[in-house]
mmCIF file of C-alpha atoms in Angstrom:
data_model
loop_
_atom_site.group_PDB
_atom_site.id
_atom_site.type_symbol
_atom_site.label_atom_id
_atom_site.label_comp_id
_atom_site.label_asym_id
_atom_site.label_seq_id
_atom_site.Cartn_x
_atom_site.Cartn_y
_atom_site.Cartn_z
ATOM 1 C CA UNK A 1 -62.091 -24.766 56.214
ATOM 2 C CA UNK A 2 -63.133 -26.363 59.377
ATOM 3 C CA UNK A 3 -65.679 -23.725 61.172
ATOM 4 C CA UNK A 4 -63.841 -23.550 64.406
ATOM 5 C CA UNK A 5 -60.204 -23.887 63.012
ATOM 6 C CA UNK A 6 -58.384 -20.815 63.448
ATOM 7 C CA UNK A 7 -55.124 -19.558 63.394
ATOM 8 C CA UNK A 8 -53.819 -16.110 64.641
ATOM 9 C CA UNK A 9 -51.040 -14.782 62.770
ATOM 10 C CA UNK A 10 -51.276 -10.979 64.405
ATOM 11 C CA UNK A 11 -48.566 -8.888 66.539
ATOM 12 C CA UNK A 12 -51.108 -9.414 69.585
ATOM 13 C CA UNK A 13 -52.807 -11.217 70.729
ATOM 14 C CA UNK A 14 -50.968 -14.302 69.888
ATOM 15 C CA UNK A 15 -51.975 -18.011 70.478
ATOM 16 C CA UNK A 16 -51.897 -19.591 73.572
ATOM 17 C CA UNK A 17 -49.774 -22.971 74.193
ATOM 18 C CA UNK A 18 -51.804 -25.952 75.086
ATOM 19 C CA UNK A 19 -49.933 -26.570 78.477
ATOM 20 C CA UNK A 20 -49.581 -22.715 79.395
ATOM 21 C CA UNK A 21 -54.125 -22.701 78.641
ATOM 22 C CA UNK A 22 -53.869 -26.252 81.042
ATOM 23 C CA UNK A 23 -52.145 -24.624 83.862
ATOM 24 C CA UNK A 24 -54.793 -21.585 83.279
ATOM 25 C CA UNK A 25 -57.647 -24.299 83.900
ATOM 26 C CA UNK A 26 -56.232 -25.216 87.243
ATOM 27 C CA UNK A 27 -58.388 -24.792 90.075
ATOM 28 C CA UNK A 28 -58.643 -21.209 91.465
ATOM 29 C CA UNK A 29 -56.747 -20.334 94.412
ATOM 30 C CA UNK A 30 -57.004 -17.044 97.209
ATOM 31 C CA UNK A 31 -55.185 -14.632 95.899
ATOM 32 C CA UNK A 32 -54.365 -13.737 100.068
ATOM 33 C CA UNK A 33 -53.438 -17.372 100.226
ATOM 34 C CA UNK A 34 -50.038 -19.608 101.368
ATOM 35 C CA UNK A 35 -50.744 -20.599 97.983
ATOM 36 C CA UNK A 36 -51.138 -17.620 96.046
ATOM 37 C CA UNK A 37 -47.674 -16.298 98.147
ATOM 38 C CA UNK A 38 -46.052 -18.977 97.122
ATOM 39 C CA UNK A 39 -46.487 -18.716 93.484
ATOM 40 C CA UNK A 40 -45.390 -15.141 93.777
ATOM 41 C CA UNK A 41 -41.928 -15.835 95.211
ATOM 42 C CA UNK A 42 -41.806 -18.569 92.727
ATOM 43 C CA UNK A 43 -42.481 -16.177 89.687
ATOM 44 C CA UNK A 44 -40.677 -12.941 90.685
ATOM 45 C CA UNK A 45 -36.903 -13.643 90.612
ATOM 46 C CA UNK A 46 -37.531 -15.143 87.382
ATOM 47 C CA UNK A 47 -39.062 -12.463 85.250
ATOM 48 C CA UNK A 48 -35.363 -10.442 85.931
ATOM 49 C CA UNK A 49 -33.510 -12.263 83.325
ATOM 50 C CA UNK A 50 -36.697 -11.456 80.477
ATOM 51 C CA UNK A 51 -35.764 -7.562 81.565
ATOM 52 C CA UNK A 52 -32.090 -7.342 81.897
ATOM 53 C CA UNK A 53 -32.881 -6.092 85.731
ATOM 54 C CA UNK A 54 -31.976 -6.746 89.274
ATOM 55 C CA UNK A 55 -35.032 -4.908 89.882
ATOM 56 C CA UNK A 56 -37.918 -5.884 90.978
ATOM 57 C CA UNK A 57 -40.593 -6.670 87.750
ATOM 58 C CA UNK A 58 -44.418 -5.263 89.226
ATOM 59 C CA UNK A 59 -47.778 -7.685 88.230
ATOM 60 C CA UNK A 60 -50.492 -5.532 87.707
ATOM 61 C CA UNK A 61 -53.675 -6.995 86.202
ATOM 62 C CA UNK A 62 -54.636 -4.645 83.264
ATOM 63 C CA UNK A 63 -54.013 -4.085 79.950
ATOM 64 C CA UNK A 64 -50.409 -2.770 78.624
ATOM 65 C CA UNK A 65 -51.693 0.538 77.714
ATOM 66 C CA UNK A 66 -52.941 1.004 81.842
ATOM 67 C CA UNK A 67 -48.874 -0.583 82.099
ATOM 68 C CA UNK A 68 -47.786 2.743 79.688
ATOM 69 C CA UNK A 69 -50.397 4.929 81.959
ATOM 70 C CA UNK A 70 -48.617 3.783 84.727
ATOM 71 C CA UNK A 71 -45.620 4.808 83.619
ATOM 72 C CA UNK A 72 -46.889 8.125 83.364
ATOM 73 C CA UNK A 73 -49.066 8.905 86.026
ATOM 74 C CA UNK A 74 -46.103 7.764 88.429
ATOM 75 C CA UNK A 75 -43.237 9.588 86.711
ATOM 76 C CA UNK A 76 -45.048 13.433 85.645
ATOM 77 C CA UNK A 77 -46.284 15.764 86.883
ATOM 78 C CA UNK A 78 -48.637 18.325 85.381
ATOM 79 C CA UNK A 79 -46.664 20.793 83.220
ATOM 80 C CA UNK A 80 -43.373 18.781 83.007
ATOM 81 C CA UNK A 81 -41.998 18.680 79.748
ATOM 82 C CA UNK A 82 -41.316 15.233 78.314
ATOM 83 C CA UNK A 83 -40.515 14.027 74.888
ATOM 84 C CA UNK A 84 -42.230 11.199 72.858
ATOM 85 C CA UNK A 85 -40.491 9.803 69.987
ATOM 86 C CA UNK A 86 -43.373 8.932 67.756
ATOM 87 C CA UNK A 87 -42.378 6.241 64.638
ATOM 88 C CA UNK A 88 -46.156 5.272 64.578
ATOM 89 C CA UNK A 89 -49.649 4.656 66.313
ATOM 90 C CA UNK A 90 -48.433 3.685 69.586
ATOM 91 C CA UNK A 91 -45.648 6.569 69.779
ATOM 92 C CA UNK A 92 -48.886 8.420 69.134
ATOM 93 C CA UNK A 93 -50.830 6.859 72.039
ATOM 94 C CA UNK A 94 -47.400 8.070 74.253
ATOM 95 C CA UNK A 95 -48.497 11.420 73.446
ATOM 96 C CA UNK A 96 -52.127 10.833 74.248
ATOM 97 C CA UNK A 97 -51.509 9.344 77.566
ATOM 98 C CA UNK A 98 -49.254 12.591 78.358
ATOM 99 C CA UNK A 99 -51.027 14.999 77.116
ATOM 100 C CA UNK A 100 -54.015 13.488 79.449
ATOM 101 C CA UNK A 101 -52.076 13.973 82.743
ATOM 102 C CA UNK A 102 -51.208 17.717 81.274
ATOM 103 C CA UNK A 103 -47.263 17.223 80.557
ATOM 104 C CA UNK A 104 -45.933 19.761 77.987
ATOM 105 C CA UNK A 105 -45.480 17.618 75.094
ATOM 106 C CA UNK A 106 -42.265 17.674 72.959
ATOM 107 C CA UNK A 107 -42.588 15.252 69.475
ATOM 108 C CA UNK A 108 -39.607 14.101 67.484
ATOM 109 C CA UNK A 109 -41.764 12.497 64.057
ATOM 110 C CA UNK A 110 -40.124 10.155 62.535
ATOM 111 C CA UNK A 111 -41.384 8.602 59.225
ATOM 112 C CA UNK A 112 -43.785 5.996 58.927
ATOM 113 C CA UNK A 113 -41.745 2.791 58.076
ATOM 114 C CA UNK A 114 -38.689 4.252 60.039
ATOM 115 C CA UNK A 115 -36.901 3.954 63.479
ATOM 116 C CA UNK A 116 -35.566 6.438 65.471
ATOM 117 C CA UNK A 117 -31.889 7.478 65.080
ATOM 118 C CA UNK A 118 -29.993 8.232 68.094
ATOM 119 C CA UNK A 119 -28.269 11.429 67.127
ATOM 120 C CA UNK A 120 -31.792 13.010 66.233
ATOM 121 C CA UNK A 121 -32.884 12.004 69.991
ATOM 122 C CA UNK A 122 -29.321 13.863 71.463
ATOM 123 C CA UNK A 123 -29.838 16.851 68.977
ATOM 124 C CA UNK A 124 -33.686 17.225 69.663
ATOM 125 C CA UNK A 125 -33.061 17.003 73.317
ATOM 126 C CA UNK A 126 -30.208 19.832 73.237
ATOM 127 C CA UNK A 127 -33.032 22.312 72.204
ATOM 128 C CA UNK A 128 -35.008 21.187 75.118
ATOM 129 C CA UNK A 129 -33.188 21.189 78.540
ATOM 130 C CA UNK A 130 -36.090 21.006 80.821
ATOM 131 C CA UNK A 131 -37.374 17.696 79.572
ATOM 132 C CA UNK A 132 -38.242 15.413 82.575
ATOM 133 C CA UNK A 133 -38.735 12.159 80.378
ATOM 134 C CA UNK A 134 -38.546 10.567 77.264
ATOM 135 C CA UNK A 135 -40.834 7.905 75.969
ATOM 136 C CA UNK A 136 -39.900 5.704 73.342
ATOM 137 C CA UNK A 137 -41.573 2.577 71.560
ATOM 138 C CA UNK A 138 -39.158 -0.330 71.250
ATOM 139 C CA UNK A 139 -41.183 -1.810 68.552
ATOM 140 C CA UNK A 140 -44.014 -0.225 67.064
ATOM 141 C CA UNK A 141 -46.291 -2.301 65.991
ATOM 142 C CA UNK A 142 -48.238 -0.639 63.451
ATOM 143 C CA UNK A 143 -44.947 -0.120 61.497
ATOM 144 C CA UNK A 144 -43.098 -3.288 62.580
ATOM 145 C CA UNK A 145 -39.865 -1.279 63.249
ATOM 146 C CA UNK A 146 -37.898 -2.027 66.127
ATOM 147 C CA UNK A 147 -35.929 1.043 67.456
ATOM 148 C CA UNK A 148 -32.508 0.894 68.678
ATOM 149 C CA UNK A 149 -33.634 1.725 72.356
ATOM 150 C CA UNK A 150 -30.117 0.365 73.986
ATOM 151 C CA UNK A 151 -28.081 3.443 71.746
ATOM 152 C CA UNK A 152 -31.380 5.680 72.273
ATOM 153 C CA UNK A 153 -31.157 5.468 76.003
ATOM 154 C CA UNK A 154 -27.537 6.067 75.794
ATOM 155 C CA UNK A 155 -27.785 9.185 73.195
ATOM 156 C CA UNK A 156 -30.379 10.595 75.846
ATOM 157 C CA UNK A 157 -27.963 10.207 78.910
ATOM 158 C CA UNK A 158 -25.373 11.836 77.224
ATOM 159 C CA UNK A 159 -27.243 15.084 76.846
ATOM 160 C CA UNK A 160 -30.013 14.845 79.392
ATOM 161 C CA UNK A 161 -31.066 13.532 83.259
ATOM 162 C CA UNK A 162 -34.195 12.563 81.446
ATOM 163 C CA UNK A 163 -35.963 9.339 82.396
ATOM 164 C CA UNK A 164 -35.805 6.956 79.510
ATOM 165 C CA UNK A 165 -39.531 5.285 79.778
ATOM 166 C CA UNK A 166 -39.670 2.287 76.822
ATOM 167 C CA UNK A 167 -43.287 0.707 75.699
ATOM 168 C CA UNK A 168 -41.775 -2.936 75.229
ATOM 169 C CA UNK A 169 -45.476 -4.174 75.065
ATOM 170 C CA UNK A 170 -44.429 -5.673 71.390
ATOM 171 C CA UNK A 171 -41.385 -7.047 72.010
ATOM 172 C CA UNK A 172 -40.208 -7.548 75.246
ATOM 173 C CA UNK A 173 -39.963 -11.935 75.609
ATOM 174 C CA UNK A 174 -39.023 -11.957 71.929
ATOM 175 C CA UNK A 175 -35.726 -9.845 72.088
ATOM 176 C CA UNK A 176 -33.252 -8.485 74.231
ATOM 177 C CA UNK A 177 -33.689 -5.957 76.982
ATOM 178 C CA UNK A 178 -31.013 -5.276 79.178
ATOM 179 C CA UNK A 179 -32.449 -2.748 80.961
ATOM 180 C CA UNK A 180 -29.914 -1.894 84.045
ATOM 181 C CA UNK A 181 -26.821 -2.239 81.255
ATOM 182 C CA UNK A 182 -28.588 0.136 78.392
ATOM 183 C CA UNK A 183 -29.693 2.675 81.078
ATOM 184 C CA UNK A 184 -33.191 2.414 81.223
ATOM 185 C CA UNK A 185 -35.309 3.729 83.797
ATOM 186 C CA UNK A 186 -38.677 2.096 83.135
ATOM 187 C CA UNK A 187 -40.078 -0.630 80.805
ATOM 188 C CA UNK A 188 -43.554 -1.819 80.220
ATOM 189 C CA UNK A 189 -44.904 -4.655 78.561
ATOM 190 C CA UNK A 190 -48.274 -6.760 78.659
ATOM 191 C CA UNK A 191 -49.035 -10.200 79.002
ATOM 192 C CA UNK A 192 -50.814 -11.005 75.502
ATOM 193 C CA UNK A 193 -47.959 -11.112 73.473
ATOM 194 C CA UNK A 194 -44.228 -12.648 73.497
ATOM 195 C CA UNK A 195 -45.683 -13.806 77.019
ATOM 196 C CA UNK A 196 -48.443 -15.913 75.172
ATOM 197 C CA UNK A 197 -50.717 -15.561 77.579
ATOM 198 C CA UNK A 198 -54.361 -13.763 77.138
ATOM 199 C CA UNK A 199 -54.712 -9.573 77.909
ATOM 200 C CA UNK A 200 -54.958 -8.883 81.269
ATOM 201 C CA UNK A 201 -51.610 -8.607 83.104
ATOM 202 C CA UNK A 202 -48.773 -5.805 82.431
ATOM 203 C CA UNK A 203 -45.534 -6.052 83.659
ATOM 204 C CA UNK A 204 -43.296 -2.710 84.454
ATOM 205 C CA UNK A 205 -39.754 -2.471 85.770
ATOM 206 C CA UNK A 206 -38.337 0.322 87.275
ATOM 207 C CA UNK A 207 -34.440 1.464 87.979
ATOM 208 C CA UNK A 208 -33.575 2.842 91.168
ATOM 209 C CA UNK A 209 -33.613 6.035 89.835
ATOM 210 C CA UNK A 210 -36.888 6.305 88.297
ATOM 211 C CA UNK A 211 -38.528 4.631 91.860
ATOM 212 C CA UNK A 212 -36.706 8.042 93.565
ATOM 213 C CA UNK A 213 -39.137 9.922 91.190
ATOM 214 C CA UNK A 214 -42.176 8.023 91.834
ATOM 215 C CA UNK A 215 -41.891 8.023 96.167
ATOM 216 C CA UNK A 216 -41.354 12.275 95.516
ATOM 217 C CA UNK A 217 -44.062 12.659 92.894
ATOM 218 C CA UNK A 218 -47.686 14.291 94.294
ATOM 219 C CA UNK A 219 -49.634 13.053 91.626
ATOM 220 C CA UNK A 220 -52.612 11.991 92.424
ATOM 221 C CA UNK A 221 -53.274 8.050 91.647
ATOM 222 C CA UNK A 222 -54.886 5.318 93.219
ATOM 223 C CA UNK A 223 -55.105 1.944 91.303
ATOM 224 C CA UNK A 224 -52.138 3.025 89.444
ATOM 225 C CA UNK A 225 -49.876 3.749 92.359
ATOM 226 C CA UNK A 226 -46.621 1.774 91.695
ATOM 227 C CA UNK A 227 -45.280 2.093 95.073
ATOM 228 C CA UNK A 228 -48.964 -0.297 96.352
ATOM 229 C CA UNK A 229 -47.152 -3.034 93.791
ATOM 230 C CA UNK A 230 -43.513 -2.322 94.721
ATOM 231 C CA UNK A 231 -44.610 -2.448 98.709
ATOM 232 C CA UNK A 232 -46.630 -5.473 98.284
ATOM 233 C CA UNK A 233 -43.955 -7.759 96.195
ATOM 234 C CA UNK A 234 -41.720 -7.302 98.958
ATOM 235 C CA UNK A 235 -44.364 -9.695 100.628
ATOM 236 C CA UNK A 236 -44.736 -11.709 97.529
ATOM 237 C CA UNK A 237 -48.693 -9.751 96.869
ATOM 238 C CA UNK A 238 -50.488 -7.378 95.175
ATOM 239 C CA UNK A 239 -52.071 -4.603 96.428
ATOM 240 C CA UNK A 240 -55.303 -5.233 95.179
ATOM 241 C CA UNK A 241 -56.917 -8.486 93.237
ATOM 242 C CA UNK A 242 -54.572 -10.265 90.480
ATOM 243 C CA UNK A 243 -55.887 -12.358 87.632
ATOM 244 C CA UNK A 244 -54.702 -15.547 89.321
ATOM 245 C CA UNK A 245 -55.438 -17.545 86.495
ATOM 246 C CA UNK A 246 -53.026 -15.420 84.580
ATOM 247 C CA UNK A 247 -50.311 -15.537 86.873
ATOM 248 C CA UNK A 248 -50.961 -19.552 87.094
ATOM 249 C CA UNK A 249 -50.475 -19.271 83.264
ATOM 250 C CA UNK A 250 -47.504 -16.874 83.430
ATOM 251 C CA UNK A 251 -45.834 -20.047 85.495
ATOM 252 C CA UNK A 252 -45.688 -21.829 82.617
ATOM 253 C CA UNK A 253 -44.549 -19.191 80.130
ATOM 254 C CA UNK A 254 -41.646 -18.873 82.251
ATOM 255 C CA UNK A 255 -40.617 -22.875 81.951
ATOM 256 C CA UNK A 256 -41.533 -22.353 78.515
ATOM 257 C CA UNK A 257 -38.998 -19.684 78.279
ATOM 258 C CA UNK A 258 -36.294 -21.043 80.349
ATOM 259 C CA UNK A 259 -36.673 -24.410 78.700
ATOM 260 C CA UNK A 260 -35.835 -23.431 75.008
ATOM 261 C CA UNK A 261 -33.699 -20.708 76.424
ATOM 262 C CA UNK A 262 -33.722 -17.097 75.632
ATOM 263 C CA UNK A 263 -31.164 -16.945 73.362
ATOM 264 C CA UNK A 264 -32.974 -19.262 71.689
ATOM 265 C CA UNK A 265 -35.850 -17.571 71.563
ATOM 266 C CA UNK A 266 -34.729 -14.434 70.083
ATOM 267 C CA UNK A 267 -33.012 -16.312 67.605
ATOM 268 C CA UNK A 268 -36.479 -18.236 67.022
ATOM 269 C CA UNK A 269 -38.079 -14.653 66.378
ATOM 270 C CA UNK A 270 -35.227 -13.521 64.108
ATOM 271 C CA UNK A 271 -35.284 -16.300 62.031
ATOM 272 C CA UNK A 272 -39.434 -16.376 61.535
ATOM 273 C CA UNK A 273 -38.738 -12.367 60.635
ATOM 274 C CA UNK A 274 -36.140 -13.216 58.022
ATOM 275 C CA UNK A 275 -38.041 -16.360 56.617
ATOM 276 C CA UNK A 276 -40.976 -13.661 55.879
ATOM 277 C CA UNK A 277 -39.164 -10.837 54.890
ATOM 278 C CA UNK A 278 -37.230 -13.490 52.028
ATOM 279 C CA UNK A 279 -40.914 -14.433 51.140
ATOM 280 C CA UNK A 280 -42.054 -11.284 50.307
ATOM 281 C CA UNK A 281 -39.052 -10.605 48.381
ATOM 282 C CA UNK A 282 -39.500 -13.664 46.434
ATOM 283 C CA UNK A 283 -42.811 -12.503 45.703
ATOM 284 C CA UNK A 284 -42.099 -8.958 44.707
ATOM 285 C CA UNK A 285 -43.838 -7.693 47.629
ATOM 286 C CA UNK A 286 -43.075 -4.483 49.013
ATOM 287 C CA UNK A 287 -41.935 -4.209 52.813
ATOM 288 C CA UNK A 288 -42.735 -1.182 54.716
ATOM 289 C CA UNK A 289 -39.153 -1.653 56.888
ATOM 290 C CA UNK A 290 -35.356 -1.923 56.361
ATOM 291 C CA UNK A 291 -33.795 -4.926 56.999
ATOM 292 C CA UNK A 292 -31.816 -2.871 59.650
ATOM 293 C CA UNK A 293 -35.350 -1.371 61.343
ATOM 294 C CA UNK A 294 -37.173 -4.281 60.763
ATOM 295 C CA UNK A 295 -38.618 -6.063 64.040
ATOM 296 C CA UNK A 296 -38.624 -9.677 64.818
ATOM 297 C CA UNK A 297 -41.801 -10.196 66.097
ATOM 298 C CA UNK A 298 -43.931 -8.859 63.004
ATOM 299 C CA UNK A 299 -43.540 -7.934 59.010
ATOM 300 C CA UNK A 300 -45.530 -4.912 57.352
ATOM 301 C CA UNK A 301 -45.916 -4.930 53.615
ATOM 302 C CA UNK A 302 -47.325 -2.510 52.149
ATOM 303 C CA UNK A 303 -49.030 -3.533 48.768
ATOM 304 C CA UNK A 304 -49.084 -1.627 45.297
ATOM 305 C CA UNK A 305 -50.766 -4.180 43.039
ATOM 306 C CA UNK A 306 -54.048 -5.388 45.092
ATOM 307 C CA UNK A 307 -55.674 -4.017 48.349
ATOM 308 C CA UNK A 308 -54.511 -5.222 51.390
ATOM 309 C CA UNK A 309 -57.583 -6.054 53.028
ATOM 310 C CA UNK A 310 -58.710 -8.179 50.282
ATOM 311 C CA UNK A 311 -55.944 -10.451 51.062
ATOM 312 C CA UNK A 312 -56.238 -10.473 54.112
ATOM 313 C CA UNK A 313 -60.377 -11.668 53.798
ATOM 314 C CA UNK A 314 -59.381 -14.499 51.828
ATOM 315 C CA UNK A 315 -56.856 -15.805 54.518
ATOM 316 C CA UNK A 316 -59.517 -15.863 56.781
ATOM 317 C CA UNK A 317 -62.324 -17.411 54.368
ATOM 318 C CA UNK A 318 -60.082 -20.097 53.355
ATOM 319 C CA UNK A 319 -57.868 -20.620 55.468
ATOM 320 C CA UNK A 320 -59.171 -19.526 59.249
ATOM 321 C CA UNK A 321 -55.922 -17.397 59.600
ATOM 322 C CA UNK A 322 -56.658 -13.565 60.864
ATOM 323 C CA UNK A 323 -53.603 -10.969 59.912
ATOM 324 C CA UNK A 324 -53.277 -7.764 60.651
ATOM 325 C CA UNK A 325 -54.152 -4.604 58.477
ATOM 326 C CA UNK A 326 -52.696 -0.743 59.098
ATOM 327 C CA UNK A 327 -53.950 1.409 61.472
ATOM 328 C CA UNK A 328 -54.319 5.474 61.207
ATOM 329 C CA UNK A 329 -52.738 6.610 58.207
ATOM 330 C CA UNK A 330 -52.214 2.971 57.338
ATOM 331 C CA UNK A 331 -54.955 1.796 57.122
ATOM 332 C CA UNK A 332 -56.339 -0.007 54.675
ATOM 333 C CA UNK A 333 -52.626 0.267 52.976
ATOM 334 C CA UNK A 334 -50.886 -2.199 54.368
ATOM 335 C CA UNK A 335 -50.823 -6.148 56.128
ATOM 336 C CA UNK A 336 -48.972 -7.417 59.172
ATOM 337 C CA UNK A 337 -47.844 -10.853 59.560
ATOM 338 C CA UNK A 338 -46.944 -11.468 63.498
ATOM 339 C CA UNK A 339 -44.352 -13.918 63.821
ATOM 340 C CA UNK A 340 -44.253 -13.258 67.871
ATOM 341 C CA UNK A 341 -44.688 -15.663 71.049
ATOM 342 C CA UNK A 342 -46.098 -19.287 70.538
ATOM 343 C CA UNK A 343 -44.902 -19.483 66.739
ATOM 344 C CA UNK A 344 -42.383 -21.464 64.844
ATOM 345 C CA UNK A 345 -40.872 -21.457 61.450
ATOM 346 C CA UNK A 346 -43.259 -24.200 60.384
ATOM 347 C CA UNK A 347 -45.903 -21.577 61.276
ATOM 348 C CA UNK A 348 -44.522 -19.116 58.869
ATOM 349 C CA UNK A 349 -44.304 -21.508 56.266
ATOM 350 C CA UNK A 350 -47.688 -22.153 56.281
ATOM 351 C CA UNK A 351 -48.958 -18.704 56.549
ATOM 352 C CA UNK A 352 -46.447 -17.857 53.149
ATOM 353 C CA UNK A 353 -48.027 -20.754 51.703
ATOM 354 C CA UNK A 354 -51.439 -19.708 52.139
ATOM 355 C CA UNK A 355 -50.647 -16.088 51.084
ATOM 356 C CA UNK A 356 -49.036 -17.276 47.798
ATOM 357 C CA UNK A 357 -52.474 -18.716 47.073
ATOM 358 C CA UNK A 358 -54.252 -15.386 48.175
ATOM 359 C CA UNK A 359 -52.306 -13.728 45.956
ATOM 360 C CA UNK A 360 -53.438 -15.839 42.893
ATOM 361 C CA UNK A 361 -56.803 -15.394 43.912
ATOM 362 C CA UNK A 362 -56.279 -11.764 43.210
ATOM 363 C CA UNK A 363 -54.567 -12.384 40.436
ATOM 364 C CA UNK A 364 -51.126 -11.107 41.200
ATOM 365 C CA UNK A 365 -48.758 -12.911 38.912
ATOM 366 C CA UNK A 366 -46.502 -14.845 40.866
ATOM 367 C CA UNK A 367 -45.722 -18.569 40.749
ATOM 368 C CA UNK A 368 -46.959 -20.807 43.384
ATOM 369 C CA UNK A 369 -44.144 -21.532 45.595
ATOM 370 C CA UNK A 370 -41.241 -19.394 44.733
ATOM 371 C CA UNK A 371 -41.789 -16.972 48.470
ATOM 372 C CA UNK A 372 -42.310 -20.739 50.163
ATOM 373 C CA UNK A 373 -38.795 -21.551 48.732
ATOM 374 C CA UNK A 374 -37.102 -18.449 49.692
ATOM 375 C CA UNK A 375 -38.068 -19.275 53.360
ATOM 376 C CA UNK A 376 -37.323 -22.297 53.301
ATOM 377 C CA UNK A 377 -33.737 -21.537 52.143
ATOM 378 C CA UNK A 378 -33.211 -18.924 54.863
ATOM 379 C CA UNK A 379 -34.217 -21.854 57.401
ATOM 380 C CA UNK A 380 -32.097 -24.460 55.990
ATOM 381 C CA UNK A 381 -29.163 -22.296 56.203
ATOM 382 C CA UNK A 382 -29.516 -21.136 59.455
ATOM 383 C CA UNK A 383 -30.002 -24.872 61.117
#
């Protein structure tokens, strides 16, 4: 392996295209500048389409968990009851972030492995009138489900006023999101993964509804205020300083996007998630998901005959490519292939490749090629 070849195969960060890194390396600009304005009004009207919103979409420069805090911090207030659907670590960091700003916490568990089923959301919700909110993950990662958030939202609205808040961090620029159509009151994502851009930007969108919330809520916040960011987009700026570089970047991204064409892209993510999930079939490997929960932007298998993290040190030995292992209860029990942002089926086909060979290393009785076929089949039909 060549020491500085490398080749990230995670559900986040993801790599970085060579002409969205070039207009990252252009020279820095004011971000109170003619300039920096410019690139604003240039940028905002076309993040709507990527959120299914004639909304306003807010830059803030942090991390997509500050994005989810956000969320919170602008919608609660102490002692409000909320629910969190939690299919996995990052439901459970909904309930952390909660919890923190002293909302009454409501949790509807849902089995590791499985998404969230509407009618549980309606029937939970009927025992609990007073909830203000309801958080859901569209695709949690540390499962790789994707849940049905478009008949969630609508489940919740037939029972509830609730907000429906949606952690899209995962997902969001690798599948649909209509938000104004599905009834969705705020989403959140971050720039480090469908985006393919590096951490440091998140990206929330808020319905007209929600935004009547925020302007009445006496929360205390400061950097986290969304009405600073909804104020200051109206004059194509930020309330305080933006990663520039990002946002230069994030230009890109979007001609990127709008060049293959979102359709496009979600079918590009579908397709890498159903090359995979016919590899690991071929290869007797057992996948955490359903075929109906499973999300396009990453694969979980969960292993019976080796260790997972074994595998996953000889990808990176020989090969230079990092995957990801389980987290909490997972840990240690599972792998994650990300198929998610700046990747292509010829990526997948050499990551199955090179886990075919990891798997002889460990002795696991399969015959080179036979998961490397079965995606390959899956793409040839689908061209």
């Amino acid at each position: 392996m060549l020491p500085d070849h490398q080749t990230l195969r995670i559900p986040g960060p993801t790599p970085i295209p060579p002409s969205v890194q070039k207009a990252m390396a252009q020279g820095m600009i004011g971000h109170r500048s003619s300039d920096f304005k410019q690139l604003l009004q240039e940028i905002s009207p076309r993040l709507k389409p990527i959120f299914g919103t004639t909304h306003e979409v807010l830059l803030l420069t942090n991390s997509g968990t500050a994005g989810l805090e956000a969320a919170v911090v602008n919608s609660l207030q102490p002692h409000d009851e909320v629910l969190v659907l939690v299919t996995g670590a990052f439901g459970e960091r909904f309930v952390k972030i909660c919890e923190t700003y002293q909302a009454h916490v409501h949790r509807l568990d849902v089995q590791l492995g499985r998404s969230v089923q509407p009618e549980q959301v309606s029937e939970f919700l009927k025992q609990y009138p007073k909830v203000k909110a309801v958080f859901v993950t569209y695709c949690e990662t540390s499962t790789a489900v994707l849940n049905p958030v478009a008949e969630i939202a609508t489940a919740i609205h037939d029972v509830s006023d609730a907000l429906v808040i949606v952690d899209g961090v995962s997902c969001v620029g690798a599948v649909p999101m209509q938000m104004d159509e599905w009834g969705i009151d705020i989403v959140v994502t971050g720039s480090q993964k469908a985006f393919m851009l590096p951490t440091g930007l998140s990206f929330i969108a808020i319905s007209e509804k929600a935004q009547k919330i925020i302007d009445q809520n006496k929360q205390p916040r400061f950097y986290l205020d969304l009405r600073k960011y909804r104020d200051s987009i109206k004059e194509f700026s930020t309330p305080f300083t933006p990663a520039v570089s990002l946002i230069q970047g994030l230009q890109q991204t979007l001609n990127l996007f709008e060049e293959e064409g979102l359709e496009q892209v979600f079918k590009r993510h579908v397709l890498m998630r159903d090359m995979t999930r016919a590899a690991c079939r071929a290869l007797n490997l057992p996948l955490l998901t359903s075929d109906e929960d499973a999300s396009p932007t990453v694969t979980a298998i969960r292993p019976i005959d080796f260790q997972a993290d074994e595998l996953r040190g000889i990808l990176k030995k020989e090969f230079g490519i990092t995957i990801a292992g389980g987290q909490q209860q997972l840990q240690g029990k599972i792998f994650r292939l990300g198929h998610m942002g700046y990747c292509a089926p010829s990526d997948v086909l050499q990551y199955i490749s090179a886990v075919e060979i990891a798997l002889k290393r460990l002795k696991v009785e399969i015959e080179l090629g036979q998961g490397l076929k079965a995606a390959q089949e899956v793409y040839y039909h689908a061209i």
